[in-house]
Tab-separated table of C-alpha atoms and ligand atoms in Angstrom:
chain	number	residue	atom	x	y	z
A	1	UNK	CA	163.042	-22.225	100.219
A	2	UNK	CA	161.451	-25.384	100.585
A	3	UNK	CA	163.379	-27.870	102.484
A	4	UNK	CA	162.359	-31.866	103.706
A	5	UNK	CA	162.289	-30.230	107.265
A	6	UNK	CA	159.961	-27.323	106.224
A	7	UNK	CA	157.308	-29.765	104.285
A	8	UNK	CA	157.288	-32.022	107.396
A	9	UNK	CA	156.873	-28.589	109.276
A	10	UNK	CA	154.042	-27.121	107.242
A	11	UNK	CA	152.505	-30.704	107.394
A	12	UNK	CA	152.326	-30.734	110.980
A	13	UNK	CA	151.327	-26.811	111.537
A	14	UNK	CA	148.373	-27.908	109.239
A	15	UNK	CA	147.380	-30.382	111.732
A	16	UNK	CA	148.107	-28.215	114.629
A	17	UNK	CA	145.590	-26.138	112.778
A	18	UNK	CA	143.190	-28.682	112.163
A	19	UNK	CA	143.178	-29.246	115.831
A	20	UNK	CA	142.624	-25.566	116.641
A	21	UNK	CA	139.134	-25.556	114.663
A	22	UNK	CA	137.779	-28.816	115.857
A	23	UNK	CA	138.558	-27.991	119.919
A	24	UNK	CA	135.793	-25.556	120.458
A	25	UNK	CA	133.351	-27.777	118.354
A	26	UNK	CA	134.159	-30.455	119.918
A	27	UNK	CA	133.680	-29.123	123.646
A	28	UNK	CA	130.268	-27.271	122.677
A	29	UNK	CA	129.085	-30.858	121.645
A	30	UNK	CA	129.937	-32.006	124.872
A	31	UNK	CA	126.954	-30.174	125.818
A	32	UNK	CA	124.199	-30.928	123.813
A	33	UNK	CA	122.662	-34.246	124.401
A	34	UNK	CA	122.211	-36.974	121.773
A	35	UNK	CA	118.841	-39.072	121.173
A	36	UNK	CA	120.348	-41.056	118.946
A	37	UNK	CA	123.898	-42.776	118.767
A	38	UNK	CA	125.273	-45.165	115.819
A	39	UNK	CA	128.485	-45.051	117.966
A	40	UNK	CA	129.584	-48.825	117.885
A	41	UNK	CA	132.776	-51.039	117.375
A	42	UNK	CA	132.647	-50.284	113.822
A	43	UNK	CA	132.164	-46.880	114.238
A	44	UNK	CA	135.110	-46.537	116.484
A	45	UNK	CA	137.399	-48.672	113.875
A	46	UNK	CA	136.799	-46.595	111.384
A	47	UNK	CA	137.669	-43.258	113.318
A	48	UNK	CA	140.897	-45.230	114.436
A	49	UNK	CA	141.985	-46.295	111.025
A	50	UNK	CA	141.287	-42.524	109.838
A	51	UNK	CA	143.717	-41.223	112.836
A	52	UNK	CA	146.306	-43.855	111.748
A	53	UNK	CA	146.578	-42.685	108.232
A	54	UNK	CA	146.571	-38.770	108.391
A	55	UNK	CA	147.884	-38.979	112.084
A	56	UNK	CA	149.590	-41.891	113.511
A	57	UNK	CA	152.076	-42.919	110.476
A	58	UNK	CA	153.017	-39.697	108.709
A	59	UNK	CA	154.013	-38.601	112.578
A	60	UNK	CA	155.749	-41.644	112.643
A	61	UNK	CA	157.579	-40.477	109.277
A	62	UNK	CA	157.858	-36.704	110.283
A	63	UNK	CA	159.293	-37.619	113.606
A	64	UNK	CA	161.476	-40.864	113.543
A	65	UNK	CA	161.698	-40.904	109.994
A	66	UNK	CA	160.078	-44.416	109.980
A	67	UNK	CA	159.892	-46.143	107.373
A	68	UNK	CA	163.150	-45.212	105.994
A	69	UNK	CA	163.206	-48.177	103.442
A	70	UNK	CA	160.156	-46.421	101.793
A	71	UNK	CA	161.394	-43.027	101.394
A	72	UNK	CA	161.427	-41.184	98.027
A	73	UNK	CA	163.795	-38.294	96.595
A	74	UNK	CA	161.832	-34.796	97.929
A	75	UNK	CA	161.368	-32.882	95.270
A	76	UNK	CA	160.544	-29.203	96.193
A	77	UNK	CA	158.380	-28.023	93.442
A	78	UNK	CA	156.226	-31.533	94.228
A	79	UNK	CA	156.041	-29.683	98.367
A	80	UNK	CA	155.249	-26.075	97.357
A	81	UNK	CA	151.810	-27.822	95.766
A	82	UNK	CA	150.893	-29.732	98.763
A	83	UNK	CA	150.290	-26.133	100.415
A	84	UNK	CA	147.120	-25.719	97.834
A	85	UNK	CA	145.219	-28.760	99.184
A	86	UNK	CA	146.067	-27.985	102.733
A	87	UNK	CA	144.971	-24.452	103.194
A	88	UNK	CA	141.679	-26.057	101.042
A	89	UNK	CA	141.290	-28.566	103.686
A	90	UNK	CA	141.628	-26.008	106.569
A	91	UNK	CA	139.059	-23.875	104.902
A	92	UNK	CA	136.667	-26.361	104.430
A	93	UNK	CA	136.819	-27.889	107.395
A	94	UNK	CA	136.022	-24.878	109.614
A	95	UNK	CA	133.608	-24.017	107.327
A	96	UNK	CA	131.937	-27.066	107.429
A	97	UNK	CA	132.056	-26.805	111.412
A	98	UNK	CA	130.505	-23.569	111.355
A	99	UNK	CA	127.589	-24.903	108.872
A	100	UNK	CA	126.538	-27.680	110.887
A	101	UNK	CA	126.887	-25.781	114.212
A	102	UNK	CA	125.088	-27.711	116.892
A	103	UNK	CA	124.657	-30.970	114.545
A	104	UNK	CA	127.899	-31.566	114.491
A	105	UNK	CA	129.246	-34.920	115.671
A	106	UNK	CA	132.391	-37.344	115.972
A	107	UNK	CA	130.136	-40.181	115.396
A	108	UNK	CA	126.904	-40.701	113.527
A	109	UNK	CA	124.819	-39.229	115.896
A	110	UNK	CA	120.718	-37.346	116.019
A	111	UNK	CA	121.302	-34.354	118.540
A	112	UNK	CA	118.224	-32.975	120.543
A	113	UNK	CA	116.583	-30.619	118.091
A	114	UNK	CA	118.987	-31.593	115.100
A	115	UNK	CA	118.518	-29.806	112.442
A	116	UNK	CA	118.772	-30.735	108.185
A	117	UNK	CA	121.959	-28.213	107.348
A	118	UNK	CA	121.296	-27.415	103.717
A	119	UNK	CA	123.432	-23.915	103.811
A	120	UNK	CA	126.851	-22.797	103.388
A	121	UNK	CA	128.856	-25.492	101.800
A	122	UNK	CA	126.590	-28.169	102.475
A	123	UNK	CA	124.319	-26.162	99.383
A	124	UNK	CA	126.894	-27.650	97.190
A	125	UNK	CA	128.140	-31.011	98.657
A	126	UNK	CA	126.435	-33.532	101.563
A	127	UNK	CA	129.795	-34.373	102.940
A	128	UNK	CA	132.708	-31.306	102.993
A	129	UNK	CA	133.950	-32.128	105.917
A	130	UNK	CA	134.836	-35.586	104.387
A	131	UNK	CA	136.164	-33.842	100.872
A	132	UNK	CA	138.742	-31.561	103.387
A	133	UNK	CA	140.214	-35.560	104.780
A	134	UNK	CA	140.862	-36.241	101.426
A	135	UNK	CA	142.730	-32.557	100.626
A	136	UNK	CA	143.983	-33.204	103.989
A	137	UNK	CA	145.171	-36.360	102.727
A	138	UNK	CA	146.379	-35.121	99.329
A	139	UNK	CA	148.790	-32.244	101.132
A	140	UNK	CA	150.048	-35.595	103.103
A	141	UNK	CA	150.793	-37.197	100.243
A	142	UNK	CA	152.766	-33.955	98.166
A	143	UNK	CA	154.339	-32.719	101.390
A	144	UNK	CA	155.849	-35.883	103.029
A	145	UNK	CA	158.515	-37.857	101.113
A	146	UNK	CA	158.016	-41.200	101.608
A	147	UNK	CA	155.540	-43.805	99.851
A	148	UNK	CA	153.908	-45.022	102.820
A	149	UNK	CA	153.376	-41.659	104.894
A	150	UNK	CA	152.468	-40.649	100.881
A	151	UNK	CA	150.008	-42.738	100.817
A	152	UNK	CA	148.535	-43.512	104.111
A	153	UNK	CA	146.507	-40.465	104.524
A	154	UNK	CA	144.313	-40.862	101.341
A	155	UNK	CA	143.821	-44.796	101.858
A	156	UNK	CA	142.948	-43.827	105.650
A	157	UNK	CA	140.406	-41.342	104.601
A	158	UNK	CA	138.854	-43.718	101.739
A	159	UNK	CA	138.610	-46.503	103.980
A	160	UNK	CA	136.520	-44.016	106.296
A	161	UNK	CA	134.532	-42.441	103.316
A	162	UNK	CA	133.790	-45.697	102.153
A	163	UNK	CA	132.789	-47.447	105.547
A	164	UNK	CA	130.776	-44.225	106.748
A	165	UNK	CA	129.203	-42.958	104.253
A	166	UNK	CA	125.775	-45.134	103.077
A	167	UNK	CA	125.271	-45.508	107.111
A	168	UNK	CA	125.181	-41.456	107.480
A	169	UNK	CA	123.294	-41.225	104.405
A	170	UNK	CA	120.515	-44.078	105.905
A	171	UNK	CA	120.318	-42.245	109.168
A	172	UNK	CA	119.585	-38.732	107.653
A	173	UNK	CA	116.936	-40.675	105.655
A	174	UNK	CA	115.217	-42.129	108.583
A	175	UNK	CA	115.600	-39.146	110.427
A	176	UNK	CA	114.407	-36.315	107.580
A	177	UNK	CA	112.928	-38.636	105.411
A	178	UNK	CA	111.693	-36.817	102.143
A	179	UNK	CA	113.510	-33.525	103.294
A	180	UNK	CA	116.916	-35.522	102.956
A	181	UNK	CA	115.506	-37.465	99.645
A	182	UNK	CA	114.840	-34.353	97.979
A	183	UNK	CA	118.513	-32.815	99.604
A	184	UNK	CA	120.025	-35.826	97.822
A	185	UNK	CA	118.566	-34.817	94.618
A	186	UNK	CA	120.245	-31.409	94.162
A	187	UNK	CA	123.471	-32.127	95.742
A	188	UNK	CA	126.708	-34.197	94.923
A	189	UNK	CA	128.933	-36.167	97.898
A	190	UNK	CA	132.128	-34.849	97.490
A	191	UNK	CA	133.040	-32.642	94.491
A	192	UNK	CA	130.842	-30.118	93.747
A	193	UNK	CA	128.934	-30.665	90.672
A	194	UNK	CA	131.140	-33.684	89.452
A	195	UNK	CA	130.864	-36.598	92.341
B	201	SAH	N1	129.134	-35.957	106.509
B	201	SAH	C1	129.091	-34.567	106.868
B	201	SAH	C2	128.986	-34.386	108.388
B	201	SAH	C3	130.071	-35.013	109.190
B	201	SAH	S1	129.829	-34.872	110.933
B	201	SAH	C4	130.275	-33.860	106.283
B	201	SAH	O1	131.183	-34.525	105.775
B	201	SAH	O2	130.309	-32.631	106.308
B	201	SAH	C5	128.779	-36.259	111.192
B	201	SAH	C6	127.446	-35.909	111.779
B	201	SAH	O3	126.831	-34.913	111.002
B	201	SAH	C7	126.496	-37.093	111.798
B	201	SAH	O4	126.322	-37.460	113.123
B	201	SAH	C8	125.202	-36.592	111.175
B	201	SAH	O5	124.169	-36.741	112.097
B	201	SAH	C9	125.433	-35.121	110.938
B	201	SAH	N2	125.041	-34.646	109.615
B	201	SAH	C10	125.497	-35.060	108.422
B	201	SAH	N3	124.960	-34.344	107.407
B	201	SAH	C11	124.120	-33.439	107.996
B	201	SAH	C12	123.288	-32.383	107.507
B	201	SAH	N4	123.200	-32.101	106.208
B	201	SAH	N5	122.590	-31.679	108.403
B	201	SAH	C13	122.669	-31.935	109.719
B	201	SAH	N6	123.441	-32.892	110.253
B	201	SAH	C14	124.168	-33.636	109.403
């Protein structure tokens, strides 16, 4: 049975999860150095407004039960989809981890020896890992009853999309030049095939 406290329970287990699969990325990248960083002000407002919409306020929501003014009737049926999009995001984003091995980064960042990942899911799409914050987002938004935790998670990760994305793209370009041009040309951003 699907219950408000089991949503808000699945919700969070995803995120434990999501946790899980970045950790040992994240410490490998510890150790190989950068040449070159993008990692500014902007950069670091972006990550931060990210964190507050899938992180900071449906916790808020799932914990305190803050906002309570904005909270809408649960429906189950509405709960039992959110678990599609989540186990999508989840898949994609340790997939996407384990395609870009080595080049992975928080930031927009050139590793030593990075390398043009055109395998795996990044065949199909240039940014997965950014398509799983929006099913991340979308599982938010079917899972947690109330319109602001609802919709926090897809306006955080559009306001990240949005803010990152040309900037990535214009760094890959400088850095593979007609290699990434040509990459471009066969590939779609977010959706394979459609976007
Ligand atoms: N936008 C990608 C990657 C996110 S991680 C995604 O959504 O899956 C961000 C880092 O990945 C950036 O620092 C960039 O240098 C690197 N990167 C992005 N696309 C890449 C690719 N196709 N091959 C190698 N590195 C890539």
């Amino acid at each position: 049975m699907m219950t408000q406290m089991s949503a808000a329970l699945v919700w969070f287990a995803g995120l434990i999860g999501w946790y899980i699969i970045r950790y040992p990325f994240a410490r490998r990248a510890k150790k190989i150095r950068v040449s070159k960083s993008l990692f500014d002000w902007r950069e670091s407002s972006i990550l931060a407004v990210a964190l507050l919409g899938l992180l900071v306020i449906p916790a808020a929501y799932a914990l305190i039960g803050f906002p309570a003014r904005l909270d809408r009737p649960f429906i189950p049926a509405v709960a039992w989809l959110g678990l599609a999009p989540l186990c999508a995001a989840l898949w994609l984003f340790r997939r996407s981890h384990v395609d870009l091995g080595r080049n992975w980064s928080i930031s927009l960042e050139i590793r030593e020896q990075h390398a043009l990942v055109k395998t795996g899911v990044y065949r199909f799409i240039r940014h997965p890992m950014y398509t799983s914050f929006f099913l991340l987002g979308l599982a938010q938004m079917l899972l947690l009853s109330n319109w602001l935790a609802d919709a926090s998670g897809l306006i955080g990760a559009g306001v990240f999309y949005a803010l990152r994305v040309r900037r990535e793209e214009s760094l890959m370009l400088e850095c593979f030049g007609n290699d990434y041009r040509r990459y471009m040309g066969h590939t779609k951003q977010l959706i394979p095939w459609i976007y």
